[in-house]
DNA sequence: GCGCTTTAATAACGCGCGTTAGTGCGATGT
DNA sequence: ACATCGCACTAACGCGCGTTATTAAAGCGC
């Protein structure tokens, strides 16, 4: 089809127009070290490029140079807010190296994922980023081994592929320490489904913060629930109805915190005077719209995306990584719920 | 760099392995009409492909076939919720044609935009989508003319490039008609900045709906304000404090509706019993979290993205478009505020 | 057995470019 | 005067593939 497409200007056209050989044009375009091109010639060539509106053909260049200048990113759901941030971080970082980011979605289906992977590999991407919606272990198709691959927000079940994940331990520690610093000693912890990395790591950080503050750990203050507003509500009720109710709640995510808000208000308690609340995830449109605004920890999606490309660049350059698992800090966003 | 990259399997390798010529392999891969390949040979080749793990090189194919199979998408802000939906719509639609979507962000800066455009054209995209955050007129760099281009959520100031935009008129009509159907006759309209296409179109639809219902248009019921919650609040106050206050408000966007909610509640009025409210934009995390949930019109970003690729495909195939401006319907999402 | 068509395949060119191995030429040293 | 050397540039190959001739063999009618 589209055989009517006008022939584009090529390097040969430029060479002819400037009265030099194609090689010379290539040399000035890639300002090749070692090639001595007098300024006069160089400017003549640049002028021809300008005049003819020449634009290098990236595909041809990739073919000849055997380097595509592309990275691939596979994400579960393109529309998820998290994915967008990963994309932004990765894209901006890739742009620095003048690389393009090819984005493909798996939509959570294995077939789609395989197809996306195939497509990406056919484009000869120089590296692959694989991002998930929530921090967990994954197993990639073997095809992913054909090219440097970095996992983002997840890690290889086989422990072979490098990954970049949020630092859940420090996050949990930071949340608890923040509450301790605000004077709280009885801090309820509404954790996520125990067993997932986020729950395990944050609990570790939580316990360590208490230990450092000389507060004895009370197993009864730790409950876990569904990662929903309802789950948070139920768990919060359980904690708040204890005789020695906690004066602060650290919630596994913002939706759970939303449920906790309901439970707290329902009992006529005030936030943060009677019960302080810290969430997790920083889902803007929950955290910023709750009354009072929710203090929460942000998952560093953008930073993880950028770091992932960083690692890819290193791998592609043949440099070995110092660690196979990199963690990125979860910053605390102070609002009004503590 | 990366000269250590292992040589990938090529078509010649497959041909050698299967004991045929490279051309034959190419023929079965593209199952070329007219080429008679006996099943035995075909299967032998496919088996070799499987065994060697051959994967066509998309770049080389693009070079030889003079078709890249790529579309480019330039958006202002990748992270904006709207952009995500446009991307999803465009990507899914492109995928149907087995085309890739290259996404680049302008971040609202002309320099970035030009760079993105250059990069995209160097990749020899077969078509270009240009999407904005809000419906308005734009002027693209001339370079965009080098390839079929469709504007999404905006239109060409020079009226040359085809575009796909939301149907503001029908949207405004739908909102007003919905309120009329609910029994309202005095419908306040808190419009956006007059002059922008959204404001003009919706007002036209609003007036038409009233006319159709036999309701005389009252200029005093139309005000405009800043596209923020504060702007909505102020405008709503003005309308609600009239002696003959409206029983319904049609707001230019959801944030303004949010402000209107405050003004209504402040006056001890109930939604929707005393004052019904209709928003615009369907910003999920506002519309769905307001009490009561907000009835609003959705901007069809995903559909516009898909339609944009549709038009691109037609243009790339050399088919002329029947119209230079395509409009896409804004569906009404009924919740509890009417 | 001979011409003719169909079938099954291949050799060869070119897509636009990076890169290597040169080539011609003026300036320099002795 | 001649060999040497750096400068400025070019011819030619190959990247992996689509595509267009072209060919060799097989099938067919008579």
XYZ file of C-alpha atoms (C1' of nucleotides) in Angstrom:
736
model
C 0.000 0.000 0.000
C 0.987 3.624 0.212
C 3.355 3.182 -2.678
C 2.514 6.783 -3.370
C 4.674 7.747 -0.424
C 7.110 10.357 -1.643
C 10.696 9.213 -1.522
C 12.340 10.673 1.527
C 15.605 12.538 1.406
C 18.540 10.218 2.031
C 22.127 10.727 2.970
C 23.163 10.233 -0.633
C 20.967 13.137 -1.654
C 22.713 15.308 0.879
C 26.108 14.111 -0.288
C 25.307 14.864 -3.899
C 23.941 18.269 -3.012
C 27.008 19.144 -0.987
C 29.393 17.701 -3.523
C 30.985 15.163 -1.226
C 30.726 11.439 -0.679
C 28.099 9.816 1.455
C 30.755 8.642 3.862
C 31.779 12.215 4.563
C 28.217 13.121 5.391
C 28.006 10.181 7.731
C 31.209 11.316 9.405
C 29.976 14.800 10.141
C 26.604 13.523 11.290
C 28.163 11.216 13.837
C 31.040 13.611 14.328
C 33.333 10.738 14.140
C 36.479 11.037 16.216
C 39.538 10.734 14.045
C 37.872 12.027 10.940
C 39.291 15.392 10.055
C 36.640 17.417 8.296
C 37.539 21.032 7.622
C 34.993 23.537 8.853
C 34.210 24.693 5.355
C 33.138 21.218 4.251
C 31.265 20.573 7.475
C 29.232 23.726 7.127
C 28.470 23.054 3.521
C 27.123 19.652 4.470
C 25.092 20.984 7.376
C 23.637 23.608 5.086
C 22.611 20.954 2.588
C 20.977 18.934 5.341
C 19.033 21.977 6.406
C 18.070 22.918 2.894
C 16.931 19.480 1.837
C 15.224 18.788 5.134
C 17.182 15.619 5.582
C 16.261 13.406 8.504
C 18.252 10.288 9.320
C 16.392 7.011 9.071
C 16.548 5.513 12.530
C 15.715 2.030 11.298
C 18.468 1.955 8.725
C 20.876 3.330 11.237
C 19.905 0.669 13.735
C 20.420 -2.004 11.136
C 23.859 -0.829 10.132
C 25.051 0.032 13.599
C 23.459 -3.030 15.172
C 22.071 -0.875 17.931
C 18.407 0.000 18.028
C 18.502 2.736 20.675
C 15.260 1.381 22.025
C 14.210 -0.013 25.353
C 11.014 -1.909 25.874
C 8.632 -1.608 28.795
C 5.999 -4.177 29.574
C 3.393 -3.146 32.075
C 0.255 -4.847 33.261
C -2.181 -2.006 32.851
C -1.289 1.131 30.949
C -4.056 3.149 32.488
C -3.183 2.484 36.106
C -1.792 5.580 37.807
C 1.218 3.621 38.955
C 2.081 2.568 35.417
C 1.956 6.114 34.226
C 4.546 7.143 36.760
C 6.814 4.244 35.918
C 6.499 5.173 32.266
C 7.303 8.780 32.946
C 10.341 7.973 35.042
C 11.627 5.466 32.533
C 10.907 7.635 29.530
C 12.568 10.723 30.899
C 15.620 8.732 31.886
C 15.764 6.963 28.532
C 15.461 10.274 26.755
C 18.674 11.382 28.440
C 20.483 8.657 26.536
C 18.461 9.593 23.471
C 16.778 6.236 23.598
C 13.177 5.540 22.830
C 10.879 3.651 25.117
C 8.515 1.190 23.493
C 5.558 0.569 25.723
C 3.458 -2.558 25.590
C 0.700 -3.756 27.865
C 0.040 -7.283 28.987
C -3.344 -6.493 30.503
C -2.516 -9.194 32.995
C -2.939 -11.964 30.464
C -0.162 -14.411 29.714
C -0.992 -14.568 26.019
C -0.959 -10.794 25.642
C 2.238 -10.668 27.616
C 3.940 -13.165 25.347
C 2.749 -11.294 22.285
C 4.013 -8.014 23.679
C 7.350 -9.582 24.477
C 7.618 -10.996 20.977
C 6.814 -7.661 19.409
C 9.376 -5.924 21.558
C 12.093 -8.442 20.777
C 11.335 -8.178 17.090
C 12.036 -4.492 17.419
C 15.418 -5.519 18.780
C 15.071 -3.535 21.970
C 18.363 -3.243 23.765
C 16.798 -3.825 27.128
C 13.541 -4.738 28.746
C 11.711 -3.314 31.737
C 8.944 -5.366 33.279
C 6.700 -3.555 35.718
C 3.876 -4.828 37.908
C 1.069 -3.083 39.719
C 2.030 -4.429 43.099
C 5.254 -5.596 44.638
C 5.565 -9.344 44.208
C 7.530 -12.223 42.736
C 7.093 -12.978 39.036
C 8.314 -15.485 36.499
C 8.995 -14.224 33.009
C 8.855 -16.195 29.762
C 12.291 -17.499 28.817
C 12.314 -15.166 25.849
C 12.992 -12.304 28.247
C 16.466 -13.761 28.729
C 17.433 -12.846 25.200
C 18.104 -9.281 26.203
C 19.068 -7.410 29.387
C 15.984 -7.298 31.572
C 15.186 -5.436 34.762
C 12.116 -6.016 36.882
C 10.362 -2.998 38.337
C 8.189 -3.239 41.425
C 8.604 -6.991 41.344
C 11.404 -9.526 41.510
C 12.390 -12.726 39.806
C 11.043 -15.826 41.468
C 14.201 -17.585 40.344
C 16.405 -14.846 41.686
C 18.272 -14.402 38.436
C 17.008 -11.181 36.909
C 17.914 -7.883 38.548
C 15.104 -5.854 40.012
C 14.243 -2.540 41.568
C 11.605 -2.506 44.278
C 10.315 -0.110 46.912
C 12.115 -0.185 50.224
C 9.265 -1.509 52.306
C 11.340 -1.940 55.447
C 12.480 1.641 55.558
C 8.964 2.699 54.666
C 7.440 0.825 57.562
C 10.129 2.148 59.825
C 9.593 5.685 58.677
C 5.843 5.542 59.245
C 6.175 4.141 62.742
C 9.046 6.439 63.658
C 7.020 9.410 62.467
C 4.182 8.434 64.778
C 6.574 7.793 67.636
C 8.087 11.227 67.120
C 4.585 12.671 67.348
C 4.350 11.189 70.820
C 2.507 7.959 70.105
C 3.363 4.763 71.923
C 0.410 2.551 71.144
C 0.490 2.325 67.373
C -1.950 0.020 65.633
C -0.754 -1.545 62.392
C -3.360 -2.531 59.834
C -1.155 -4.581 57.579
C -1.766 -5.941 54.104
C -2.196 -9.600 53.387
C 0.679 -11.167 55.358
C 3.046 -13.009 53.102
C 3.345 -10.427 50.375
C 6.638 -8.543 50.359
C 5.064 -5.236 51.283
C 3.491 -6.672 54.434
C 6.607 -8.518 55.519
C 8.954 -5.596 54.939
C 6.815 -2.940 56.516
C 6.199 -5.039 59.583
C 9.911 -5.488 59.981
C 10.423 -1.738 59.776
C 7.527 -1.095 62.145
C 8.922 -3.453 64.763
C 12.382 -2.006 64.466
C 11.109 1.535 64.937
C 9.317 0.517 68.110
C 12.392 -1.284 69.374
C 14.567 1.737 68.734
C 12.120 3.871 70.671
C 12.109 1.420 73.553
C 8.456 0.575 73.081
C 7.527 -3.020 73.746
C 5.955 -4.682 70.776
C 2.327 -5.709 71.290
C 1.271 -8.475 68.925
C -2.351 -7.507 69.493
C -1.841 -4.160 67.781
C -1.050 -5.794 64.485
C -3.956 -6.987 62.375
C -4.309 -7.552 58.688
C -7.240 -7.134 56.387
C -8.438 -6.846 52.853
C -6.708 -4.133 50.895
C -9.953 -2.178 50.561
C -11.795 0.562 52.394
C -14.052 -2.088 53.912
C -11.092 -4.133 54.993
C -9.559 -1.087 56.611
C -12.823 -0.249 58.323
C -13.196 -3.726 59.806
C -9.609 -3.898 60.982
C -9.780 -0.421 62.466
C -12.937 -1.312 64.379
C -11.187 -4.276 65.904
C -8.289 -2.138 67.071
C -10.371 0.804 68.253
C -12.710 -1.344 70.296
C -9.912 -2.726 72.429
C -9.853 -1.532 76.005
C -6.385 -0.103 75.470
C -7.085 1.344 72.076
C -4.177 2.647 70.030
C -3.688 6.383 69.616
C -2.407 5.964 66.078
C -3.028 3.705 63.098
C -0.547 2.797 60.386
C -2.517 1.468 57.416
C -1.329 -0.790 54.614
C -2.690 1.520 51.959
C -4.732 4.654 51.483
C -7.975 2.872 50.778
C -7.682 1.042 54.057
C -6.927 4.360 55.717
C -10.120 5.689 54.175
C -12.019 2.893 55.898
C -10.160 3.577 59.114
C -11.266 7.231 58.921
C -14.871 6.051 58.903
C -14.348 3.789 61.883
C -12.646 6.571 63.827
C -15.255 9.220 63.054
C -18.066 6.803 63.777
C -16.771 6.507 67.337
C -16.756 10.253 67.780
C -12.984 10.367 67.799
C -11.037 13.109 66.108
C -8.163 12.847 63.630
C -5.391 13.488 64.545
C -6.123 14.621 68.119
C -7.519 11.301 69.339
C -6.203 8.975 66.688
C -3.460 9.742 64.199
C -3.412 7.963 60.854
C -0.667 7.170 58.357
C -1.440 5.561 55.033
C 0.622 4.094 52.240
C 0.669 4.517 48.431
C -0.176 8.203 48.221
C -3.119 7.754 45.930
C -3.438 11.447 45.271
C -7.155 11.552 44.917
C -7.760 9.753 48.135
C -4.955 11.120 50.246
C -5.493 14.714 49.251
C -9.276 14.687 49.489
C -9.817 12.922 52.791
C -10.642 15.227 55.713
C -8.193 15.791 57.271
C -5.733 15.199 54.488
C -3.903 11.945 54.886
C -0.256 11.685 55.812
C 1.059 8.783 53.789
C 4.095 7.150 52.225
C 4.517 7.315 48.493
C 5.556 4.376 46.383
C 8.388 5.727 44.256
C 7.135 4.583 40.881
C 8.739 7.315 38.880
C 12.066 6.861 40.610
C 11.867 3.107 40.121
C 11.201 3.533 36.427
C 14.200 5.818 36.120
C 16.404 3.527 38.164
C 15.330 0.605 36.023
C 16.544 2.325 32.884
C 19.716 3.217 34.724
C 20.390 -0.430 35.370
C 19.458 -1.333 31.831
C 21.961 1.171 30.511
C 24.658 -0.338 32.678
C 23.799 -3.856 31.625
C 23.660 -2.924 27.966
C 27.102 -1.349 28.297
C 28.353 -4.617 29.624
C 28.921 -3.353 33.142
C 28.007 -5.840 35.819
C 25.548 -4.619 38.445
C 26.818 -4.457 41.994
C 23.553 -5.766 43.374
C 20.831 -7.788 41.780
C 18.150 -6.103 43.890
C 17.997 -2.350 44.230
C 15.580 -0.701 46.626
C 14.176 2.784 46.311
C 13.052 4.884 49.217
C 9.374 5.580 49.963
C 9.153 9.222 50.983
C 6.793 10.330 53.718
C 4.288 12.969 52.720
C 3.188 14.896 55.762
C -0.337 16.209 55.599
C -2.757 16.654 58.469
C -3.618 13.254 59.846
C -0.759 13.011 62.364
C 29.765 -0.673 22.788
C 28.077 -3.975 23.456
C 30.061 -5.564 20.660
C 29.783 -8.650 22.813
C 26.145 -8.917 21.794
C 25.619 -12.429 20.496
C 24.731 -12.539 16.829
C 21.018 -13.060 16.496
C 19.499 -15.733 14.309
C 18.759 -14.396 10.843
C 16.624 -15.563 7.992
C 19.689 -16.941 6.256
C 20.373 -19.162 9.232
C 16.881 -20.518 8.986
C 17.226 -21.051 5.238
C 20.471 -22.926 5.672
C 19.041 -25.047 8.443
C 15.994 -25.926 6.376
C 17.979 -26.480 3.227
C 16.210 -23.855 1.153
C 16.997 -20.365 -0.031
C 16.398 -17.257 2.031
C 13.799 -16.121 -0.438
C 11.720 -19.196 0.204
C 11.801 -18.520 3.916
C 10.711 -14.971 3.298
C 7.847 -16.256 1.174
C 6.460 -18.553 3.827
C 6.887 -15.924 6.534
C 4.839 -13.405 4.620
C 2.751 -16.146 3.100
C 3.086 -14.496 -0.164
C 0.147 -14.906 -2.489
C 1.215 -16.472 -5.758
C 4.139 -18.300 -4.276
C 3.476 -22.005 -4.355
C 5.194 -23.586 -1.409
C 4.390 -27.259 -0.860
C 3.277 -28.101 2.644
C 6.268 -30.286 3.242
C 8.705 -27.451 2.612
C 6.610 -24.983 4.563
C 6.555 -27.186 7.609
C 10.238 -27.871 7.407
C 10.890 -24.144 7.407
C 8.509 -23.445 10.252
C 10.172 -26.196 12.238
C 13.577 -24.625 11.654
C 12.271 -21.269 12.770
C 10.959 -22.819 15.922
C 14.112 -24.774 16.585
C 16.501 -21.911 16.030
C 14.307 -19.423 17.847
C 14.286 -17.131 14.877
C 12.663 -13.748 15.308
C 12.296 -11.370 12.384
C 14.137 -8.088 12.669
C 11.462 -5.438 12.491
C 13.923 -2.701 11.602
C 15.382 -4.548 8.645
C 11.925 -5.456 7.500
C 10.838 -1.848 7.714
C 13.843 -0.795 5.695
C 13.285 -3.287 2.929
C 9.525 -2.973 2.814
C 9.586 0.809 3.257
C 6.897 0.530 5.870
C 7.684 0.956 9.531
C 4.432 -0.308 11.010
C 4.667 2.436 13.592
C 2.486 5.319 14.564
C 3.648 8.153 16.729
C 1.706 9.856 19.490
C 2.681 13.207 20.923
C 0.962 14.184 24.115
C 1.463 17.115 26.398
C 1.710 15.295 29.687
C 2.111 11.549 29.846
C 1.000 11.344 33.434
C -2.302 13.141 33.001
C -5.242 10.774 33.351
C -6.603 11.966 30.041
C -3.395 11.114 28.219
C -3.428 7.642 29.599
C -6.840 7.008 28.155
C -5.911 8.404 24.781
C -2.840 6.194 24.807
C -4.847 3.149 25.703
C -7.432 3.753 23.027
C -4.818 4.445 20.396
C -2.595 1.578 21.410
C -5.331 -1.013 21.448
C -6.559 0.138 18.074
C -3.064 0.201 16.611
C -2.425 -3.269 17.942
C -5.312 -4.523 15.824
C -3.328 -3.547 12.739
C -0.236 -4.999 14.374
C 1.253 -1.555 14.520
C 3.323 -0.152 17.324
C 2.621 3.143 18.997
C 5.604 5.303 19.812
C 4.767 7.697 22.591
C 6.540 10.967 23.158
C 5.792 13.805 25.522
C 6.112 17.483 24.857
C 5.605 18.511 28.487
C 3.962 21.571 27.064
C 7.243 23.025 25.852
C 7.776 23.914 22.231
C 11.400 22.787 22.254
C 10.518 19.411 23.717
C 7.689 19.109 21.267
C 9.950 19.769 18.313
C 12.477 17.274 19.606
C 9.782 14.657 20.078
C 8.478 15.283 16.599
C 11.959 14.952 15.138
C 12.582 11.719 16.958
C 9.285 10.322 15.779
C 9.890 11.285 12.177
C 13.354 9.780 12.304
C 11.680 6.550 13.255
C 9.710 6.925 10.048
C 6.342 6.640 11.738
C 3.573 6.116 9.219
C 1.271 8.496 10.985
C 1.165 10.962 13.810
C -1.356 11.574 16.543
C -1.194 14.832 18.447
C -3.214 15.013 21.634
C -3.854 17.911 24.010
C -5.128 18.063 27.564
C -8.007 20.322 26.724
C -10.053 20.970 23.635
C -8.563 23.879 21.739
C -6.974 25.092 18.524
C -3.309 24.330 17.961
C -0.640 25.031 15.386
C 1.861 22.277 14.691
C 5.406 22.653 13.427
C 5.524 22.281 9.661
C 7.438 19.056 10.082
C 4.176 17.388 11.078
C 3.092 17.751 7.469
C 5.653 15.199 6.343
C 3.408 12.364 7.403
C -0.331 11.782 7.863
C -1.328 13.567 11.044
C -4.506 13.565 13.092
C -5.224 15.910 15.970
C -6.913 14.491 19.038
C -8.893 16.676 21.428
C -7.749 19.704 19.483
C -7.998 21.052 15.960
C -5.795 22.772 13.456
C -5.866 26.526 13.680
C -5.302 26.582 9.927
C -8.083 24.095 9.329
C -5.936 21.772 7.276
C -5.171 18.799 9.466
C -7.980 16.385 10.309
C -9.023 16.141 13.920
C -11.189 14.234 16.342
C -12.762 16.175 19.167
C -15.458 15.660 21.780
C -18.971 16.545 20.704
C -19.488 19.442 23.065
C -22.804 20.495 21.580
C -24.425 17.129 22.052
C -22.832 16.945 25.487
C -24.328 20.236 26.571
C -27.634 19.227 25.087
C -27.572 15.896 26.848
C -26.838 17.444 30.226
C -29.600 19.998 29.953
C -32.076 17.530 28.504
C -31.340 15.145 31.332
C -32.169 17.834 33.857
C -35.277 18.835 31.951
C -36.392 15.227 31.921
C -35.959 15.184 35.698
C -38.497 17.991 35.880
C -36.236 21.011 36.081
C -37.080 24.222 34.304
C -34.738 26.710 35.870
C -31.318 25.288 35.059
C -28.249 27.284 36.001
C -25.250 26.880 33.731
C -21.805 27.461 35.214
C -19.837 27.565 32.026
C -16.125 27.435 31.394
C -14.165 30.384 30.158
C -16.332 31.645 27.282
C -14.500 31.524 24.002
C -12.995 28.082 24.346
C -14.649 25.452 22.169
C -16.027 23.501 25.111
C -17.854 26.541 26.454
C -19.228 27.586 23.101
C -20.402 24.137 22.100
C -21.985 23.214 25.381
C -23.827 26.455 25.604
C -25.255 25.882 22.153
C -26.437 22.437 23.223
C -27.829 23.801 26.476
C -29.850 26.471 24.709
C -31.152 24.024 22.165
C -32.312 21.606 24.840
C -34.227 24.377 26.556
C -35.759 25.480 23.305
C -36.842 21.950 22.490
C -38.503 21.730 25.888
C -40.272 25.006 25.379
C -38.394 26.685 28.200
C -37.527 30.329 27.669
C -33.857 30.996 27.878
C -32.801 33.202 30.768
C -29.457 34.886 30.194
C -29.141 35.437 33.922
C -28.867 31.731 34.550
C -25.640 31.471 32.601
C -22.464 32.508 34.343
C -18.876 31.546 33.810
C -16.015 31.139 36.198
C -12.565 29.771 36.778
C -12.248 26.091 36.021
C -11.552 25.300 39.670
C -13.484 24.324 42.772
C -13.250 27.912 43.957
C -14.503 29.194 40.648
C -17.421 26.799 40.824
C -18.186 27.839 44.364
C -18.259 31.517 43.534
C -20.403 31.054 40.462
C -22.792 28.772 42.300
C -23.194 31.322 45.069
C -24.151 33.925 42.546
C -26.811 31.702 41.031
C -28.140 30.340 44.302
C -28.515 33.760 45.860
C -30.888 34.972 43.166
C -34.471 35.440 44.208
C -35.560 32.908 41.603
C -32.771 30.476 42.243
C -32.312 27.595 39.835
C -33.288 24.085 40.868
C -30.433 22.566 38.937
C -26.841 23.414 38.055
C -24.921 22.272 35.000
C -21.228 22.777 35.696
C -18.371 23.127 33.233
C -16.299 20.473 34.956
C -16.234 18.244 37.988
C -14.003 20.468 40.028
C -16.433 23.334 39.577
C -19.213 20.953 40.556
C -17.265 20.182 43.684
C -17.275 23.871 44.537
C -20.961 24.059 43.704
C -21.603 21.231 46.159
C -20.070 23.341 48.899
C -22.163 26.377 48.016
C -25.339 24.282 47.974
C -24.662 22.506 51.247
C -23.637 25.753 52.901
C -27.119 27.076 52.225
C -28.764 24.077 53.841
C -30.008 22.822 50.517
C -29.990 19.181 49.616
C -28.614 17.453 46.512
C -30.508 16.435 44.463
C -33.826 17.198 46.194
C -33.403 20.966 46.280
C -30.719 21.436 43.678
C -29.632 18.875 41.133
C -26.094 18.972 39.766
C -24.496 17.740 36.569
C -20.744 17.933 36.027
C -18.433 17.363 33.093
C -15.213 15.387 32.583
C -15.928 12.400 34.817
C -12.809 12.760 36.866
C -13.299 9.414 38.550
C -11.822 10.338 41.862
C -13.920 13.425 42.225
C -17.145 12.293 40.654
C -17.248 8.989 42.444
C -16.235 10.296 45.852
C -18.430 13.336 46.181
C -21.516 12.879 48.359
C -23.867 12.298 46.694
C -21.992 10.840 43.770
C -21.881 13.207 40.847
C -23.792 12.691 37.630
C -21.470 13.880 34.911
C -20.524 13.665 31.256
C -17.394 11.825 30.297
C -14.892 13.090 27.799
C -14.339 10.163 25.441
C -10.551 10.105 25.501
C -10.144 6.435 24.854
C -12.615 6.500 21.996
C -10.917 9.563 20.531
C -7.548 7.858 20.660
C -8.972 4.845 18.870
C -10.760 6.954 16.313
C -7.592 8.890 15.705
C -5.723 5.728 14.761
C -8.674 4.742 12.616
C -8.319 7.914 10.625
C -4.563 7.496 10.465
C -5.000 4.031 9.029
C -7.319 5.374 6.379
C -4.978 8.210 5.505
C -1.966 5.917 5.372
C -3.867 3.646 3.013
C -4.409 6.614 0.786
C -8.142 6.834 1.390
C -9.440 10.356 1.659
C -11.371 11.178 4.810
C -14.997 12.129 4.361
C -14.753 14.835 6.990
C -11.823 16.748 8.305
C -13.366 17.029 11.758
C -14.830 14.009 13.523
C -16.719 14.386 16.777
C -17.100 11.717 19.414
C -20.000 11.520 21.793
C -19.694 12.398 25.492
C -21.711 9.790 27.369
C -23.752 10.747 30.416
C -22.900 8.855 33.581
C -25.878 8.838 35.867
C -25.034 8.758 39.533
C -26.973 10.360 42.381
C -26.835 14.098 41.974
C -29.906 14.460 39.748
C 9.677 -37.795 -28.423
C 8.570 -32.568 -28.585
C 6.699 -28.093 -27.192
C 4.176 -25.937 -23.496
C 2.565 -24.699 -19.012
C 2.769 -25.038 -14.104
C 5.374 -25.765 -9.906
C 9.205 -24.960 -6.793
C 12.645 -22.624 -6.017
C 16.768 -19.269 -6.347
C 20.183 -15.348 -7.610
C 20.568 -10.784 -7.356
C 19.368 -6.116 -6.335
C 18.381 -2.449 -3.237
C 16.369 -0.242 1.163
C 19.604 3.773 4.036
C 23.146 3.676 6.685
C 27.957 2.640 9.610
C 32.416 1.363 8.870
C 36.825 -0.318 7.090
C 40.374 -0.054 4.021
C 42.111 2.508 1.128
C 43.705 6.716 -2.334
C 45.493 11.051 -3.976
C 47.783 15.093 -2.595
C 50.325 18.729 -0.630
C 53.689 19.715 3.039
C 57.836 18.325 5.491
C 62.489 16.552 6.391
C 67.157 15.527 4.705
C 65.444 15.053 -5.345
C 63.044 11.470 -3.014
C 60.792 9.089 0.769
C 57.533 10.102 4.538
C 53.531 11.569 6.684
C 49.179 13.512 7.814
C 45.090 15.385 5.754
C 40.684 15.079 3.317
C 38.123 12.249 1.352
C 36.047 7.997 -1.112
C 34.892 3.027 -2.809
C 33.039 -0.829 -1.314
C 31.076 -4.049 1.849
C 27.515 -5.632 4.815
C 23.524 -5.096 8.250
C 18.676 -8.376 7.598
C 15.216 -8.315 4.813
C 11.390 -7.706 0.607
C 11.012 -8.320 -4.044
C 11.712 -9.067 -8.931
C 13.463 -11.568 -12.389
C 14.891 -15.988 -13.814
C 15.693 -20.967 -13.892
C 15.316 -25.841 -13.447
C 12.393 -29.500 -13.037
C 8.007 -31.705 -13.409
C 3.525 -32.494 -15.582
C 0.688 -32.686 -19.758
C -1.269 -33.233 -24.341
C -0.423 -35.223 -28.732
